[in-house]
Each structure stands twice: as C-alpha cells, then as structure tokens.
Coordinates of C-alpha atoms in Angstrom, one line a residue:
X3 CA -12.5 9.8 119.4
X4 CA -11.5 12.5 121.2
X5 CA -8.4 13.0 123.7
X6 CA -7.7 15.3 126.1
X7 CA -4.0 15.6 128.0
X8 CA -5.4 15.6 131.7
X9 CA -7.7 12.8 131.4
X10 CA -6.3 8.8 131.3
X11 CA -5.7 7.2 128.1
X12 CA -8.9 5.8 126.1
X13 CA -7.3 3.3 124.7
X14 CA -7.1 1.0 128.2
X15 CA -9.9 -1.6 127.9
X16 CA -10.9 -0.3 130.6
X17 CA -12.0 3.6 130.1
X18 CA -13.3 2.0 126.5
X19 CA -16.3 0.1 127.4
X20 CA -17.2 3.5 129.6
X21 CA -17.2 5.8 126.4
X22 CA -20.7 4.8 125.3
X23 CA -21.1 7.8 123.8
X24 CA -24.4 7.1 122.0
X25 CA -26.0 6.0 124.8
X26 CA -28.8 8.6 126.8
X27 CA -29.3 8.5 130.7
X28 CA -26.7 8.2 133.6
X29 CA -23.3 7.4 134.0
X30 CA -22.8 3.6 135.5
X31 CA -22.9 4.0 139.4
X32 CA -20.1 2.4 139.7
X33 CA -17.7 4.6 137.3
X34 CA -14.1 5.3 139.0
X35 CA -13.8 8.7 140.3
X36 CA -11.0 9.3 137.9
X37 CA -12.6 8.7 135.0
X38 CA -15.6 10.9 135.5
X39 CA -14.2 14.4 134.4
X40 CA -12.7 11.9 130.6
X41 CA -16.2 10.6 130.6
X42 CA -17.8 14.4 130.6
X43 CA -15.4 15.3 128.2
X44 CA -16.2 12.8 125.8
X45 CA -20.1 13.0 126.5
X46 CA -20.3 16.9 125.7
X47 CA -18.4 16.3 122.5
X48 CA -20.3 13.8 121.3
X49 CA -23.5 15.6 122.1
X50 CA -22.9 18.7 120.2
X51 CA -21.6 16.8 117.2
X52 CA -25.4 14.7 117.3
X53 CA -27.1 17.7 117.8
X54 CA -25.3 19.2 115.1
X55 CA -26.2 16.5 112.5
X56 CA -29.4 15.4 113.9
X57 CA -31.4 18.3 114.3
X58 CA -33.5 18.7 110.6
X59 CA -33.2 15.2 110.5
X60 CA -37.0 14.9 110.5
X61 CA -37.1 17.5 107.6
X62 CA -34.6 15.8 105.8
X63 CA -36.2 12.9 105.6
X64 CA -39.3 14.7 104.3
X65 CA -37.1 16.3 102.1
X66 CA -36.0 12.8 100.2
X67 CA -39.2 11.6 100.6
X68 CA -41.1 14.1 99.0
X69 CA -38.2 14.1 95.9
X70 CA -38.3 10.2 96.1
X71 CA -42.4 10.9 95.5
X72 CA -41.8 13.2 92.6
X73 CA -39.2 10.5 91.0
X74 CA -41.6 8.0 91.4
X75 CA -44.6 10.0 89.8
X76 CA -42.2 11.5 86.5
X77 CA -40.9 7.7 86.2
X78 CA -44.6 6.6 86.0
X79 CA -45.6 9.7 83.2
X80 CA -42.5 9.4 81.4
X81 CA -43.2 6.4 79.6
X82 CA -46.6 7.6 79.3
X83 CA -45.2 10.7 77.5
X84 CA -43.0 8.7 75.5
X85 CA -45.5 6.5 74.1
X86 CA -48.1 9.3 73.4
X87 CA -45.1 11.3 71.2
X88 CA -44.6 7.9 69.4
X89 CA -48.3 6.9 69.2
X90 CA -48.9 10.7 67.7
X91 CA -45.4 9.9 65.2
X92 CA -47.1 6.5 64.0
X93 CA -50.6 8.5 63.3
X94 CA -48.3 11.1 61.3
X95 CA -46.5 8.7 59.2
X96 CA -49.3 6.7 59.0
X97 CA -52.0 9.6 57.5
X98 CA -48.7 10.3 54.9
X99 CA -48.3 7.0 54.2
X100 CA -52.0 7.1 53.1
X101 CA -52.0 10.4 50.9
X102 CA -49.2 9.0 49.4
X103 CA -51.1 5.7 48.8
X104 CA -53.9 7.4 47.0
X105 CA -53.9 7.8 43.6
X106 CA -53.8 11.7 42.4
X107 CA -56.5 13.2 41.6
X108 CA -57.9 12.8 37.9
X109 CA -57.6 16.4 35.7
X110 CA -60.4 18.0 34.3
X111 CA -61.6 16.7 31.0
X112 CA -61.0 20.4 30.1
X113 CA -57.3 21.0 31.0
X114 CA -56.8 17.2 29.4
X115 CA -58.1 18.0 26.6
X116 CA -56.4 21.5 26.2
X117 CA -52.8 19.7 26.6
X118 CA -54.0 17.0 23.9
X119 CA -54.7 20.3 21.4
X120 CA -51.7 22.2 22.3
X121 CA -49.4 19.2 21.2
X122 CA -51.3 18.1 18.6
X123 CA -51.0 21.8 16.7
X124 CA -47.1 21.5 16.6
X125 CA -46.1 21.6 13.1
X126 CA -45.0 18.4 12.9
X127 CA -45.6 15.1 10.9
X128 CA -46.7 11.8 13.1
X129 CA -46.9 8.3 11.9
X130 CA -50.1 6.4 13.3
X131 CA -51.1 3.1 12.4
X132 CA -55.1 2.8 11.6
X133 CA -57.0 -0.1 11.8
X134 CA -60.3 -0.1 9.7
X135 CA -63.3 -2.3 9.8
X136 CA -66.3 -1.9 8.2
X137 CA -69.8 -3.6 8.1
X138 CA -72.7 -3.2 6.5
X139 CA -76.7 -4.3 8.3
X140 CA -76.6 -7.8 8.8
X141 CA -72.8 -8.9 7.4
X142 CA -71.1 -11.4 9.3
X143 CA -67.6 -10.3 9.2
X144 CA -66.8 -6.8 9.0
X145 CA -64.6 -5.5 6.1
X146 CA -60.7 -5.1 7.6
X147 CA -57.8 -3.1 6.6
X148 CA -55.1 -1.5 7.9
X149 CA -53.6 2.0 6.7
X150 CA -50.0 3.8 7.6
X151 CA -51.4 7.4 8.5
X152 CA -48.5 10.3 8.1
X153 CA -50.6 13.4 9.1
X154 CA -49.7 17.3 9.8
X155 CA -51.8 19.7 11.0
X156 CA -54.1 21.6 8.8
X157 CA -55.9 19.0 7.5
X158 CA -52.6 17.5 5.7
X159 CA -52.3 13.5 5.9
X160 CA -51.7 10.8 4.1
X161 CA -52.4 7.0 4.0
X162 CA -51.3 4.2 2.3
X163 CA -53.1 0.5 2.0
X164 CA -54.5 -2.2 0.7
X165 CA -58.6 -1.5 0.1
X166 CA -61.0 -3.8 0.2
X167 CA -65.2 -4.2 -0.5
X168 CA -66.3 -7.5 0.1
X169 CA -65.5 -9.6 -2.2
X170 CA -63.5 -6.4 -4.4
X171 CA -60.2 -6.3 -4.1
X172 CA -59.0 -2.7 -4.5
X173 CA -55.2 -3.6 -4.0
X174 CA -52.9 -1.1 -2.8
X175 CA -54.4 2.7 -2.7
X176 CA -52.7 5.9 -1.9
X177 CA -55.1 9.0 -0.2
X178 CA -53.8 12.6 0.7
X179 CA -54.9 15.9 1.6
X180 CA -52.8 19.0 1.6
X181 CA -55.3 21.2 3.3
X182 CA -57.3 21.8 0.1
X183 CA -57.5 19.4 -2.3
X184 CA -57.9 15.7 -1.7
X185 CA -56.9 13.1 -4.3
X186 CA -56.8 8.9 -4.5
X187 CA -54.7 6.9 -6.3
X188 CA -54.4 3.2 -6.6
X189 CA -51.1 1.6 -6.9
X190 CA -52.0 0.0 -10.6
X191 CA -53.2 3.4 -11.8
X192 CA -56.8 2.1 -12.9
X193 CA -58.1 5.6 -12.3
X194 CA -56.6 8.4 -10.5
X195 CA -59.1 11.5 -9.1
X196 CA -58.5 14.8 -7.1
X197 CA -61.2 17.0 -5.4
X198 CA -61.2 20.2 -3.4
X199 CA -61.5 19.3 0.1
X200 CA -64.8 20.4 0.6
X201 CA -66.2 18.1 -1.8
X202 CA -64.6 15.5 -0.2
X203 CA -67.6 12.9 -1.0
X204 CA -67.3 13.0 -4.5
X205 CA -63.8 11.0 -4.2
X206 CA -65.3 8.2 -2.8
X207 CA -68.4 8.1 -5.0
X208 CA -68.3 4.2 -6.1
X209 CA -66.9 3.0 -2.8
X210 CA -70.8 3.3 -1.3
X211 CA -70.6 3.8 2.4
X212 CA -67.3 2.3 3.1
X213 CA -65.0 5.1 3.2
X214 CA -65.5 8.6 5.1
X215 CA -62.3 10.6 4.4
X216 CA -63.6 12.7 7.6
X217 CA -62.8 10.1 9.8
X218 CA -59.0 9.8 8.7
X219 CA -58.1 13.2 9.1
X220 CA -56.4 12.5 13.0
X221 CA -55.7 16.3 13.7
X222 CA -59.3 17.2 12.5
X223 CA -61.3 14.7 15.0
X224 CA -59.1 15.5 17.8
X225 CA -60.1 19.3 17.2
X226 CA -64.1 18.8 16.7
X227 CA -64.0 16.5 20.3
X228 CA -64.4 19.3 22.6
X229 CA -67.6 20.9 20.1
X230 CA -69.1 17.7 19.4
X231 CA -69.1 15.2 22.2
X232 CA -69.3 15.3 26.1
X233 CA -66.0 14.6 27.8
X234 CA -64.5 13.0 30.8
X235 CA -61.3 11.5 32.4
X236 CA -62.1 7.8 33.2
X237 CA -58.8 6.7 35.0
X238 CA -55.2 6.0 34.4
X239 CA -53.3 3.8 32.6
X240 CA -49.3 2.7 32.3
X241 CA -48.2 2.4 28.8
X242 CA -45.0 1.7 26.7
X243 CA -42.2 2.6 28.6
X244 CA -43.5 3.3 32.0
X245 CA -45.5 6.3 30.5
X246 CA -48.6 7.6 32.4
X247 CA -51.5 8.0 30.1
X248 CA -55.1 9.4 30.4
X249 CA -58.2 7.8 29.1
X250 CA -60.7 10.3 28.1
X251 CA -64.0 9.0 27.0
X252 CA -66.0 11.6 24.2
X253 CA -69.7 10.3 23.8
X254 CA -71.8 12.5 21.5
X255 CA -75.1 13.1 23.4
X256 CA -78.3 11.3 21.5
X257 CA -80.2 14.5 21.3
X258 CA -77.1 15.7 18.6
X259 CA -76.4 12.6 17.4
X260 CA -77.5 11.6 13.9
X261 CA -76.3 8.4 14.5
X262 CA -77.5 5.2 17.1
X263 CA -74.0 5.5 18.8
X264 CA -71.0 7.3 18.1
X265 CA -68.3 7.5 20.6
X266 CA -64.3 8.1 21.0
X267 CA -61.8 6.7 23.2
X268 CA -58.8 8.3 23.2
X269 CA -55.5 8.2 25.4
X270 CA -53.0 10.6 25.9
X271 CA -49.6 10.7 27.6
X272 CA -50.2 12.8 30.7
X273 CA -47.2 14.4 30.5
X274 CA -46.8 15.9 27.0
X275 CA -50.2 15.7 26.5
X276 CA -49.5 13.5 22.9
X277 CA -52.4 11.1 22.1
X278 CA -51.4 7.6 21.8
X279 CA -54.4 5.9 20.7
X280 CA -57.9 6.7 19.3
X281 CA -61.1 4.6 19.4
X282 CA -63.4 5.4 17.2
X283 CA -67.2 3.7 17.1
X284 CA -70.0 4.6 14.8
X285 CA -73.2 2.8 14.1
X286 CA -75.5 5.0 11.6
X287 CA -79.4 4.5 11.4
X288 CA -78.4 2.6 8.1
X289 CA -76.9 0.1 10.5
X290 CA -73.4 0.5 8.7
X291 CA -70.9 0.4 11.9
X292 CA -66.8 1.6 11.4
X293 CA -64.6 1.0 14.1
X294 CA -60.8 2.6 13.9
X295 CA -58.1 2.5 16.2
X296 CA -55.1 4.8 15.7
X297 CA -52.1 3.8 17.2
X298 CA -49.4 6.4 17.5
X299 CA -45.8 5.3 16.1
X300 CA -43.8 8.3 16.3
X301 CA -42.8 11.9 14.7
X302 CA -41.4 11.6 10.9
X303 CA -38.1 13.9 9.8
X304 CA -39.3 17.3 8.4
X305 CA -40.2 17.3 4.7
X306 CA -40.1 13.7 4.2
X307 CA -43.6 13.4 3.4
X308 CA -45.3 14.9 0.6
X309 CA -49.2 15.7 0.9
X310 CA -49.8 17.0 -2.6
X311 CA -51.0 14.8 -5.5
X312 CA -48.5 13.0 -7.2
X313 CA -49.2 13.7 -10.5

C-alpha cells in the first residue's frame, strides 16, 4: 500500500474496507467526501501497477503452454530414444556374442598340410609309439605288436619290438634305415641282414606279407600325402594339454588305388603344425589288412640315436 501525506491515514478501519483496489466499476455512493481524493490515489496506483503486469498476460500463458507442450512431447520420445539406443546396444552385443560363439573357420587342407611338412622337415629326432596289426583273408584275430619308432628326416628311423607271425614268435627285433641302407636284427642274433634302401623288399623276404618297411618310415608317408591321396580338414579336436589339433582325413581315390581301401587319419597341433597321431588303414585285393597308429611321444636329445647298422 501506498501513502500519501495530504490524504487520511489507511490504516483506520475505516478508509481500509474503501481501498478495494482490485475491484472494477464505481466508487461506493456513499464514500465520505474526504476520502475521495485517498481513494483516487490509491486506485491510479494500483491501475498502472495491473496494467503493467497484466498486459502479455494472455501471451504468457501461451508462452508456458506451448513449452509445457514441448516438455510433454520430449518426455514421451525420450524414453523412446533411450530404449531404441539400448535395443540397438543389445542387437550389437548380441551379433558379437554370436561371432564369438562360432567356431573359426576350418584351414585349407592345403595350408594344413604345408604347416604339417614344414615341422616335420626340422632336423630333428621324434619318438612315436606304433601300434601294428596284421591280418591275413579270413583270420580271426589280427597279428599285434607294438614298436618304439625314433625317426629323422631323410628316410632315417629306427624301431625296436617284439615280432610276431602267427603262431612264430620272432622275439625282440631291431630295424633301421639311415637314408640308404636298411638292415634287421633280432635281439638273439639268429640272422642279421642289411640292404640298400631301394631294395627294401628283400629284407623282409621270409616274413610273407606281414611287414612293409614303407609304411614305418613316419617322415616319408607324411611327405607322399599331399601326391597320393585327396585331402581335407574334418573338424577340431582338444588334446593333451589343452592343445588345439586338426584332423585331416587322406583317402586315396579308387581310380589310383591298387588297393580295396587305403586311407590316413592324421592329427596335427594347429599351432606348430606337429602331427600327433597317424591312422593308417589298408586292405589289398589279397584281403591282407594293416592298421597302424602312431602316437607322437616327444623330440629325443641330438645324437642319441644311431641309424646305422650295428655291426
């Protein structure tokens, strides 16, 4: 409230229930003279100070209406925004989590068996374990033995067993090869021969169709695979150790073979690329059927093994 000097005090009940500044129209007809030029006063002041404040009040409001609209609307598409950035993140982690899922993509039979090669030509002696068996048309049983296999490359190895024809019990036999002769020797010294290797079948003349010095040479059927058989990556396996290995399957097409079925499993670590195992089937039109598995045991120290006849 306003007060001016010349006018009566407002604060008398009286002169207060007159100031009714907010209302419109006419004084009340019965206002006191005295009071009339206050009343004005107070009137004018008030007026100005409504007119002031009051006149955009209108486009105010349409003002805070029209931002309460756009509030509204961005309150509505903001969740909808949020949940289309986390629908797309889900679809994202959820196509990653998938390609991670799948298993990686098999190699080539090619670059698998390159790797196998390339390891297998270090100069270097492995131990493998070979399981033999042996049957002739019609036997019931095959023939087994089992050989320790220390083998270099270049056609060196040698085996050490206990040999065994039927009923014939060779005892304990030692074979080698050092790349160009091949000999046998049994551990009583009944007879004792030596051959170059390219004669190879005259050692085992006697033994009939048991023995086939071609198959024990490790380095030497690993090489011919590529030349001689069809190749391909089957799958994956987990070995010793956590290792990763390859199975590669090698089956000799029947228009090349000379034999009813000949084929070759082999595994290799897919890392180093060292085999770990070989299969070997072979059924000739004879009906004789071999079967060897060489298991790999490990490298040997250098120049502990001697490949050259012993005598």
């Amino acid at each position: 409230m306003s007060r001016f000097d010349s006018g009566p005090d407002p604060r008398d009940e009286a002169w207060r229930e007159l100031d009714d500044t907010v209302a419109d129209g006419p004084s009340p007809a019965d206002l006191p003279p005295e009071a009339a030029a206050w009343l004005a006063e107070q009137r004018f002041l008030h007026g100005l100070l409504r007119s002031l404040y009051t006149a955009d009040a209108s486009a105010r409001e349409g003002r805070i209406a029209s931002i309460m609209e756009r509030i509204d609307a961005d309150g509505v598409r903001a969740p909808r925004r949020h949940w289309f950035f986390v629908a797309a993140a889900a679809l994202l982690l959820a196509s990653l989590g998938v390609w991670w899922a799948l298993p990686a993509k098999l190699p080539t039979a090619e670059a698998a068996i390159g790797r196998v090669m390339t390891e297998m030509a270090r100069d270097v002696d492995r131990r493998f374990r070979l399981e033999f068996a042996f049957a002739g048309p019609g036997a019931k049983e095959p023939v087994r033995t089992t050989f320790a296999v220390v083998a270099r490359p270049g056609s060196r190895f040698r085996m050490e067993g206990k040999l065994a024809i039927g009923p014939v019990q060779f005892g304990e036999v030692r074979i080698g090869c050092d790349g160009r002769e091949i000999w046998m020797l049994p551990a009583n010294g009944s007879f004792r021969r030596a051959v170059p290797l390219s004669e190879r079948e005259r050692l085992t003349q006697g033994f009939g169709d048991v023995l086939d010095l071609g198959y024990f040479d490790v380095h030497a059927l690993v090489e011919k695979l590529p030349s001689d058989f069809d190749l391909r990556v089957v799958g994956r396996e987990v070995g010793d150790g956590g290792r990763v290995l390859l199975r590669i399957e090698a089956v000799r097409a029947a228009a090349a073979a000379k034999a009813r079925h000949r084929a070759v499993s082999l595994w290799c670590d897919e890392a180093s690329g060292m085999v770990t195992r070989i299969d070997v089937d072979h059924e000739d039109l004879r009906g004789f059927t071999r079967r060897l598995r060489f298991s790999y045991v490990g490298e040997e120290p250098a120049g502990s093994t001697e490949y050259s006849r012993p005598w």
